[in-house]
Amino acid sequence: MKPGYKQTEVGVIPDEWEVKRLGEIATIATGNTPPTNDASNYGDEFLFAGPVDIGDAKFVTRTEKKLSKKGFEMSRRFPKNSILFVSIGSTIGKCGIAPVELTSNQQINAIFPSPSFSVDYLFYAVCTAAPKIRAQAGEQAVPIVNKTQFSETAVAIPPLPEQRAIAGALSDVDAL
C-alpha cells in the first residue's frame, strides 16, 4: 500500500481520515405521515417529501404533496440542510438535501449533521454508500433498511477543510 494510506472497511483512505458510523456523527430520524383521513392536514404551505420527490436533483425544492400548518406541526420536522435518504421500497438509496425545514413520510430517513461536518460532503458520502445500504435491504417483497441498520453505515470522514474541498469539486461536477 502506498505510504500515507490505510485499508479500512470503506476502502483505502488517507491516514488522517477516519471511518465513522452515521449514528456516531449525526442524528437520524424517520419521517411520519399525518392522518390522511383529515384533509385539513394537507395543503400547500410545507414540503412533505416522499421517495418520488428525491433523487432527481441534489436539493429537494418541490414535493408532490404538501402539508398545512396543522399537518406540519404534528409531523417530525427536519431542519434545513438535513440529508434525506429513501430507505424503503424499490428506490432505496435515492438521496437529497432539504434546502428548507420540511418533513417526510416514513419511507425517508433524515440525517441531521452537526456543524463539524460539511452537509455537502456527507450527502456525497451517503450517496456513495447507497449500493451497500441497498444490499442490506435483502430480497423481501418490500425492501427496507431500518433506522438502526442505516445508522450503522460507515463513511470515510476527512478533516473539515478537506470535506469542503471535496464537496465543492463534486458540486461543480454536478452543476455541469
Coordinates of N, CA and C in Angstrom, one line a residue:
M1 N 0.8 -1.2 0.0 CA 0.0 0.0 0.0 C 0.9 1.2 0.0
K2 N 0.4 2.2 -0.7 CA 1.2 3.5 -0.8 C 1.3 4.1 0.6
P3 N 2.5 4.7 0.9 CA 2.7 5.3 2.2 C 1.7 6.5 2.4
G4 N 1.2 6.6 3.6 CA 0.2 7.7 3.9 C -1.2 7.3 3.8
Y5 N -1.4 6.0 3.5 CA -2.8 5.5 3.3 C -3.0 4.3 4.1
K6 N -4.3 3.9 4.4 CA -4.6 2.7 5.2 C -5.8 2.1 4.6
Q7 N -5.9 0.8 4.8 CA -7.1 0.0 4.4 C -8.1 0.0 5.5
T8 N -9.4 0.3 5.1 CA -10.5 0.3 6.1 C -11.7 -0.4 5.5
E9 N -12.7 -0.5 6.2 CA -13.9 -1.2 5.7 C -14.6 -0.5 4.6
V10 N -14.3 0.8 4.4 CA -14.8 1.6 3.3 C -13.8 1.7 2.1
G11 N -12.7 1.1 2.3 CA -11.7 1.1 1.2 C -10.4 1.8 1.7
V12 N -9.5 2.1 0.8 CA -8.2 2.7 1.1 C -8.5 4.2 1.2
I13 N -8.0 4.7 2.4 CA -8.2 6.2 2.6 C -6.9 6.8 3.2
P14 N -6.7 8.1 3.1 CA -5.6 8.7 3.7 C -5.5 8.4 5.2
D15 N -4.3 8.4 5.8 CA -4.1 8.1 7.2 C -4.8 9.0 8.1
E16 N -4.9 10.3 7.7 CA -5.6 11.3 8.6 C -7.1 11.2 8.6
W17 N -7.7 10.5 7.7 CA -9.1 10.3 7.6 C -9.6 9.3 8.7
E18 N -10.8 9.4 9.1 CA -11.4 8.4 10.0 C -12.6 7.7 9.3
V19 N -13.0 6.6 9.8 CA -14.2 5.9 9.4 C -15.1 6.0 10.6
K20 N -16.3 6.5 10.4 CA -17.3 6.7 11.4 C -18.6 6.1 10.9
R21 N -19.5 5.7 11.8 CA -20.8 5.3 11.6 C -21.7 6.5 11.5
L22 N -22.7 6.5 10.7 CA -23.6 7.7 10.6 C -24.2 8.0 11.9
G23 N -24.6 7.0 12.7 CA -25.2 7.2 14.0 C -24.2 7.9 15.0
E24 N -22.9 7.8 14.7 CA -21.9 8.4 15.6 C -21.7 9.9 15.3
I25 N -22.0 10.3 14.1 CA -21.7 11.7 13.7 C -22.9 12.6 13.4
A26 N -24.1 12.0 13.5 CA -25.3 12.7 13.2 C -26.5 12.1 13.9
T27 N -27.5 13.0 14.0 CA -28.8 12.5 14.5 C -29.6 12.0 13.3
I28 N -30.3 10.8 13.4 CA -31.0 10.3 12.3 C -32.5 10.1 12.8
A29 N -33.4 10.5 11.9 CA -34.8 10.4 12.2 C -35.5 9.9 11.0
T30 N -36.7 9.3 11.3 CA -37.5 8.8 10.2 C -38.8 9.7 10.2
G31 N -39.2 9.9 9.0 CA -40.4 10.8 8.8 C -41.7 10.1 9.3
N32 N -42.8 10.8 9.3 CA -44.1 10.2 9.6 C -45.2 11.0 8.8
T33 N -46.3 10.3 8.7 CA -47.4 10.9 7.9 C -48.5 11.3 8.8
P34 N -48.9 12.5 8.6 CA -50.1 13.0 9.4 C -51.3 12.2 8.9
P35 N -52.4 12.0 9.8 CA -53.5 11.3 9.3 C -54.1 11.7 8.0
T36 N -54.2 10.8 7.1 CA -54.7 11.2 5.7 C -56.2 11.3 5.7
N37 N -56.9 10.8 6.7 CA -58.4 10.9 6.7 C -58.8 12.3 7.2
D38 N -57.9 13.2 7.5 CA -58.2 14.6 7.9 C -57.6 15.5 6.8
A39 N -58.4 15.9 5.9 CA -57.9 16.7 4.8 C -57.3 18.0 5.2
S40 N -57.6 18.5 6.4 CA -57.0 19.8 6.9 C -55.5 19.7 7.2
N41 N -55.0 18.4 7.3 CA -53.5 18.2 7.5 C -52.7 18.5 6.2
Y42 N -53.4 18.6 5.1 CA -52.7 18.8 3.8 C -53.1 20.1 3.2
G43 N -52.2 20.7 2.5 CA -52.4 22.0 1.9 C -51.3 22.3 0.9
D44 N -50.8 23.6 1.0 CA -49.8 24.0 0.1 C -48.7 24.8 0.7
E45 N -48.6 24.7 2.1 CA -47.6 25.5 2.8 C -46.2 24.9 3.0
F46 N -46.2 23.6 3.4 CA -44.9 23.0 3.8 C -44.6 21.7 2.9
L47 N -43.3 21.6 2.5 CA -42.9 20.4 1.7 C -43.0 19.2 2.6
F48 N -43.6 18.1 1.9 CA -43.8 16.8 2.5 C -43.2 15.8 1.6
A49 N -41.9 15.4 1.8 CA -41.2 14.6 0.9 C -41.5 13.1 0.9
G50 N -41.5 12.5 -0.2 CA -41.7 11.1 -0.4 C -40.6 10.6 -1.4
P51 N -40.5 9.3 -1.6 CA -39.5 8.8 -2.5 C -39.5 9.4 -3.9
V52 N -40.7 9.7 -4.4 CA -40.8 10.3 -5.7 C -40.2 11.6 -5.8
D53 N -40.0 12.3 -4.7 CA -39.5 13.7 -4.7 C -38.0 13.8 -4.6
I54 N -37.4 12.7 -4.4 CA -35.9 12.6 -4.0 C -35.2 11.9 -5.2
G55 N -34.0 12.5 -5.5 CA -33.1 11.8 -6.4 C -32.9 12.4 -7.7
D56 N -33.9 13.3 -8.2 CA -33.7 14.0 -9.5 C -32.7 15.1 -9.4
A57 N -32.6 15.7 -8.3 CA -31.7 16.9 -8.1 C -31.1 16.8 -6.7
K58 N -30.0 17.5 -6.4 CA -29.4 17.4 -5.1 C -30.3 18.0 -4.0
F59 N -31.0 19.1 -4.4 CA -31.9 19.8 -3.4 C -33.3 19.4 -3.7
V60 N -34.1 19.1 -2.6 CA -35.5 18.8 -2.7 C -36.2 20.2 -2.5
T61 N -36.6 20.7 -3.7 CA -37.3 22.1 -3.6 C -38.8 22.0 -3.9
R62 N -39.2 20.8 -4.5 CA -40.6 20.6 -4.8 C -41.0 19.3 -4.3
T63 N -42.3 19.1 -3.8 CA -42.8 17.8 -3.4 C -44.2 17.6 -4.0
E64 N -44.5 16.4 -4.3 CA -45.8 16.1 -4.9 C -46.9 16.4 -3.9
K65 N -46.7 16.2 -2.6 CA -47.7 16.6 -1.6 C -47.1 17.6 -0.7
K66 N -48.0 18.4 -0.1 CA -47.6 19.5 0.8 C -48.6 19.4 2.0
L67 N -48.1 20.0 3.1 CA -48.9 20.0 4.3 C -49.4 21.4 4.7
S68 N -50.5 21.4 5.4 CA -50.9 22.7 6.0 C -50.1 22.9 7.3
K69 N -50.3 24.0 7.9 CA -49.6 24.3 9.2 C -50.0 23.3 10.2
K70 N -51.2 22.9 10.2 CA -51.7 21.9 11.2 C -51.0 20.6 11.0
G71 N -50.9 20.1 9.7 CA -50.2 18.9 9.4 C -48.7 18.9 9.7
F72 N -48.1 20.1 9.4 CA -46.7 20.2 9.6 C -46.4 20.2 11.1
E73 N -47.2 20.8 11.9 CA -47.0 20.9 13.4 C -47.1 19.5 14.0
M74 N -47.8 18.6 13.4 CA -47.9 17.2 14.0 C -46.9 16.3 13.4
S75 N -46.1 16.8 12.5 CA -45.1 15.9 11.8 C -43.7 16.1 12.5
R76 N -42.9 15.1 12.2 CA -41.5 15.1 12.7 C -40.7 16.0 11.7
R77 N -40.3 17.2 12.1 CA -39.7 18.2 11.2 C -38.2 18.0 11.1
F78 N -37.8 18.2 9.9 CA -36.3 18.0 9.6 C -35.8 19.4 9.3
P79 N -34.7 19.8 10.0 CA -34.1 21.1 9.8 C -33.5 21.3 8.4
K80 N -33.4 22.6 8.0 CA -32.7 22.9 6.8 C -31.4 22.2 6.8
N81 N -30.9 21.7 5.6 CA -29.7 21.0 5.4 C -29.7 19.6 5.9
S82 N -30.9 19.1 6.2 CA -30.9 17.6 6.5 C -30.7 16.9 5.2
I83 N -30.1 15.7 5.3 CA -29.8 14.8 4.2 C -30.9 13.8 4.2
L84 N -31.7 13.7 3.1 CA -32.8 12.8 3.0 C -32.4 11.5 2.2
F85 N -32.8 10.3 2.7 CA -32.4 9.1 2.1 C -33.6 8.1 2.1
V86 N -33.9 7.7 0.9 CA -35.1 6.7 0.8 C -34.6 5.4 1.3
S87 N -35.4 4.8 2.3 CA -34.9 3.6 3.0 C -35.9 2.5 2.9
I88 N -37.0 2.7 2.1 CA -38.0 1.6 1.9 C -38.4 1.6 0.5
G89 N -38.6 0.4 -0.1 CA -39.1 0.2 -1.4 C -38.1 0.0 -2.5
S90 N -38.5 0.0 -3.7 CA -37.7 -0.2 -4.8 C -36.7 0.9 -5.1
T91 N -36.8 2.0 -4.5 CA -35.9 3.2 -4.8 C -35.0 3.5 -3.6
I92 N -34.7 2.5 -2.8 CA -33.8 2.7 -1.7 C -32.5 3.2 -2.2
G93 N -32.0 4.2 -1.5 CA -30.7 4.8 -1.9 C -30.8 6.2 -2.6
K94 N -32.0 6.6 -2.9 CA -32.1 8.0 -3.5 C -31.8 9.0 -2.4
C95 N -31.0 10.0 -2.7 CA -30.6 11.0 -1.7 C -31.0 12.4 -2.2
G96 N -31.1 13.3 -1.2 CA -31.4 14.7 -1.4 C -31.0 15.5 -0.2
I97 N -31.0 16.8 -0.4 CA -30.8 17.7 0.8 C -32.0 18.6 0.9
A98 N -32.4 18.9 2.1 CA -33.5 19.8 2.4 C -33.0 21.2 2.4
P99 N -33.3 22.0 1.5 CA -32.8 23.4 1.5 C -33.6 24.3 2.5
V100 N -34.7 23.8 3.0 CA -35.6 24.5 4.0 C -36.0 23.4 5.0
E101 N -36.6 23.9 6.1 CA -37.2 22.9 7.0 C -38.3 22.3 6.3
L102 N -38.4 20.9 6.4 CA -39.5 20.2 5.8 C -39.8 18.9 6.6
T103 N -40.6 18.1 6.1 CA -40.9 16.8 6.7 C -41.0 15.8 5.6
S104 N -41.2 14.5 6.0 CA -41.3 13.4 5.0 C -42.2 12.3 5.6
N105 N -42.5 11.4 4.7 CA -43.2 10.2 5.1 C -42.2 9.2 5.7
Q106 N -42.7 8.1 6.2 CA -41.9 7.2 6.9 C -40.9 6.3 6.0
Q107 N -41.0 6.6 4.7 CA -40.0 5.9 3.8 C -38.7 6.6 3.8
I108 N -38.6 7.7 4.5 CA -37.4 8.5 4.4 C -36.7 8.6 5.8
N109 N -35.3 8.4 5.7 CA -34.5 8.6 6.9 C -33.8 10.0 6.6
A110 N -33.8 10.8 7.7 CA -33.1 12.1 7.6 C -31.9 12.1 8.5
I111 N -30.9 12.7 8.0 CA -29.6 12.8 8.7 C -29.5 14.3 9.0
F112 N -29.3 14.6 10.3 CA -29.1 16.0 10.8 C -27.6 16.1 11.2
P113 N -26.8 16.5 10.2 CA -25.3 16.6 10.6 C -25.0 17.8 11.5
S114 N -24.0 17.6 12.3 CA -23.6 18.6 13.2 C -22.8 19.6 12.4
P115 N -22.6 20.8 13.0 CA -21.8 21.9 12.2 C -20.3 21.5 12.0
S116 N -19.9 20.4 12.6 CA -18.5 20.0 12.4 C -18.3 19.1 11.2
F117 N -19.4 18.9 10.4 CA -19.3 18.2 9.2 C -19.9 19.0 8.0
S118 N -19.4 18.9 6.9 CA -19.9 19.5 5.7 C -21.1 18.7 5.2
V119 N -22.3 19.4 5.1 CA -23.5 18.8 4.7 C -23.3 18.2 3.3
D120 N -22.7 19.0 2.4 CA -22.5 18.6 1.0 C -21.6 17.3 1.0
Y121 N -20.5 17.3 1.8 CA -19.6 16.1 1.8 C -20.4 14.9 2.3
L122 N -21.1 15.1 3.4 CA -21.9 13.9 3.9 C -23.0 13.4 2.9
F123 N -23.6 14.4 2.2 CA -24.5 14.0 1.2 C -23.9 13.1 0.1
Y124 N -22.7 13.5 -0.4 CA -22.0 12.6 -1.4 C -21.5 11.3 -0.8
A125 N -21.1 11.3 0.5 CA -20.6 10.1 1.1 C -21.8 9.1 1.3
V126 N -23.0 9.6 1.7 CA -24.1 8.7 1.8 C -24.6 8.2 0.5
C127 N -24.6 9.1 -0.5 CA -25.0 8.6 -1.9 C -24.0 7.6 -2.4
T128 N -22.7 7.7 -2.1 CA -21.7 6.7 -2.5 C -22.0 5.4 -1.8
A129 N -22.4 5.5 -0.5 CA -22.7 4.2 0.3 C -24.0 3.6 -0.1
A130 N -24.8 4.2 -0.9 CA -26.2 3.8 -1.2 C -26.2 2.3 -1.7
P131 N -25.4 1.9 -2.6 CA -25.4 0.5 -3.1 C -25.2 -0.5 -2.0
K132 N -24.3 -0.2 -1.0 CA -24.1 -1.1 0.1 C -25.3 -1.1 1.0
I133 N -25.9 0.0 1.2 CA -27.1 0.1 2.1 C -28.2 -0.6 1.4
R134 N -28.4 -0.5 0.1 CA -29.5 -1.1 -0.6 C -29.3 -2.7 -0.5
A135 N -28.1 -3.1 -0.5 CA -27.8 -4.6 -0.4 C -28.3 -5.1 0.9
Q136 N -28.3 -4.3 2.0 CA -28.7 -4.7 3.3 C -30.2 -5.0 3.3
A137 N -30.9 -4.4 2.4 CA -32.4 -4.5 2.4 C -32.9 -5.9 2.1
G138 N -32.0 -6.7 1.4 CA -32.4 -8.0 1.1 C -33.4 -8.1 0.0
E139 N -33.9 -9.3 -0.2 CA -34.8 -9.6 -1.3 C -36.2 -9.8 -0.9
Q140 N -36.6 -9.1 0.1 CA -38.0 -9.3 0.6 C -39.0 -8.6 -0.4
A141 N -40.3 -8.8 -0.2 CA -41.3 -8.2 -1.0 C -41.2 -6.7 -1.1
V142 N -41.0 -6.1 0.1 CA -40.8 -4.6 0.2 C -39.5 -4.4 0.8
P143 N -38.4 -4.2 0.1 CA -37.1 -4.0 0.7 C -37.1 -2.8 1.7
I144 N -36.4 -3.0 2.8 CA -36.4 -2.0 3.8 C -35.1 -2.0 4.5
V145 N -34.5 -0.8 4.8 CA -33.4 -0.7 5.7 C -33.9 0.2 6.9
N146 N -33.9 -0.5 8.1 CA -34.4 0.3 9.2 C -33.4 1.3 9.7
K147 N -33.9 2.2 10.6 CA -33.0 3.3 11.1 C -31.8 2.8 11.8
T148 N -31.9 1.7 12.5 CA -30.7 1.1 13.2 C -29.7 0.7 12.2
Q149 N -30.1 -0.1 11.2 CA -29.2 -0.5 10.1 C -28.6 0.7 9.4
F150 N -29.4 1.6 9.1 CA -28.9 2.8 8.4 C -27.9 3.6 9.3
S151 N -28.1 3.7 10.6 CA -27.2 4.3 11.5 C -25.8 3.7 11.5
E152 N -25.8 2.4 11.2 CA -24.5 1.6 11.2 C -23.7 1.8 10.0
T153 N -24.2 2.5 9.0 CA -23.5 2.7 7.7 C -22.1 3.5 8.0
A154 N -21.1 2.9 7.5 CA -19.7 3.5 7.7 C -19.4 4.4 6.5
V155 N -18.8 5.6 6.9 CA -18.4 6.6 5.9 C -17.0 7.1 6.2
A156 N -16.3 7.4 5.2 CA -14.9 8.0 5.4 C -15.1 9.5 5.7
I157 N -14.4 9.9 6.7 CA -14.5 11.3 7.2 C -13.2 12.0 7.2
P158 N -12.9 12.8 6.2 CA -11.7 13.6 6.2 C -11.8 14.8 7.1
P159 N -10.7 15.6 7.4 CA -10.8 16.8 8.2 C -11.8 17.8 7.4
L160 N -12.4 18.6 8.2 CA -13.5 19.5 7.7 C -13.0 20.3 6.4
P161 N -11.8 21.0 6.4 CA -11.4 21.7 5.2 C -11.4 20.8 4.0
E162 N -11.0 19.6 4.1 CA -10.9 18.7 3.0 C -12.3 18.2 2.6
Q163 N -13.2 18.0 3.6 CA -14.6 17.7 3.3 C -15.2 18.8 2.4
R164 N -14.9 20.1 2.7 CA -15.5 21.2 2.0 C -14.9 21.2 0.6
A165 N -13.6 21.0 0.4 CA -12.9 21.0 -0.9 C -13.5 19.9 -1.8
I166 N -13.6 18.7 -1.2 CA -14.2 17.5 -2.0 C -15.6 17.8 -2.4
A167 N -16.4 18.3 -1.5 CA -17.8 18.6 -1.8 C -17.9 19.7 -2.8
G168 N -17.0 20.7 -2.7 CA -17.0 21.8 -3.7 C -16.7 21.2 -5.1
A169 N -15.8 20.4 -5.2 CA -15.4 19.8 -6.5 C -16.6 19.0 -7.1
L170 N -17.2 18.1 -6.2 CA -18.3 17.3 -6.7 C -19.5 18.1 -7.0
S171 N -19.7 19.2 -6.3 CA -20.9 20.1 -6.6 C -20.6 20.8 -8.0
D172 N -19.4 21.2 -8.2 CA -19.1 21.8 -9.5 C -19.3 20.8 -10.7
V173 N -19.0 19.5 -10.5 CA -19.2 18.5 -11.5 C -20.7 18.3 -11.7
D174 N -21.5 18.3 -10.5 CA -23.0 18.2 -10.6 C -23.6 19.4 -11.4
A175 N -23.0 20.6 -11.2 CA -23.5 21.8 -11.9 C -23.3 21.7 -13.4
L176 N -22.3 21.0 -13.8 CA -22.0 20.8 -15.3 C -23.1 19.9 -15.9

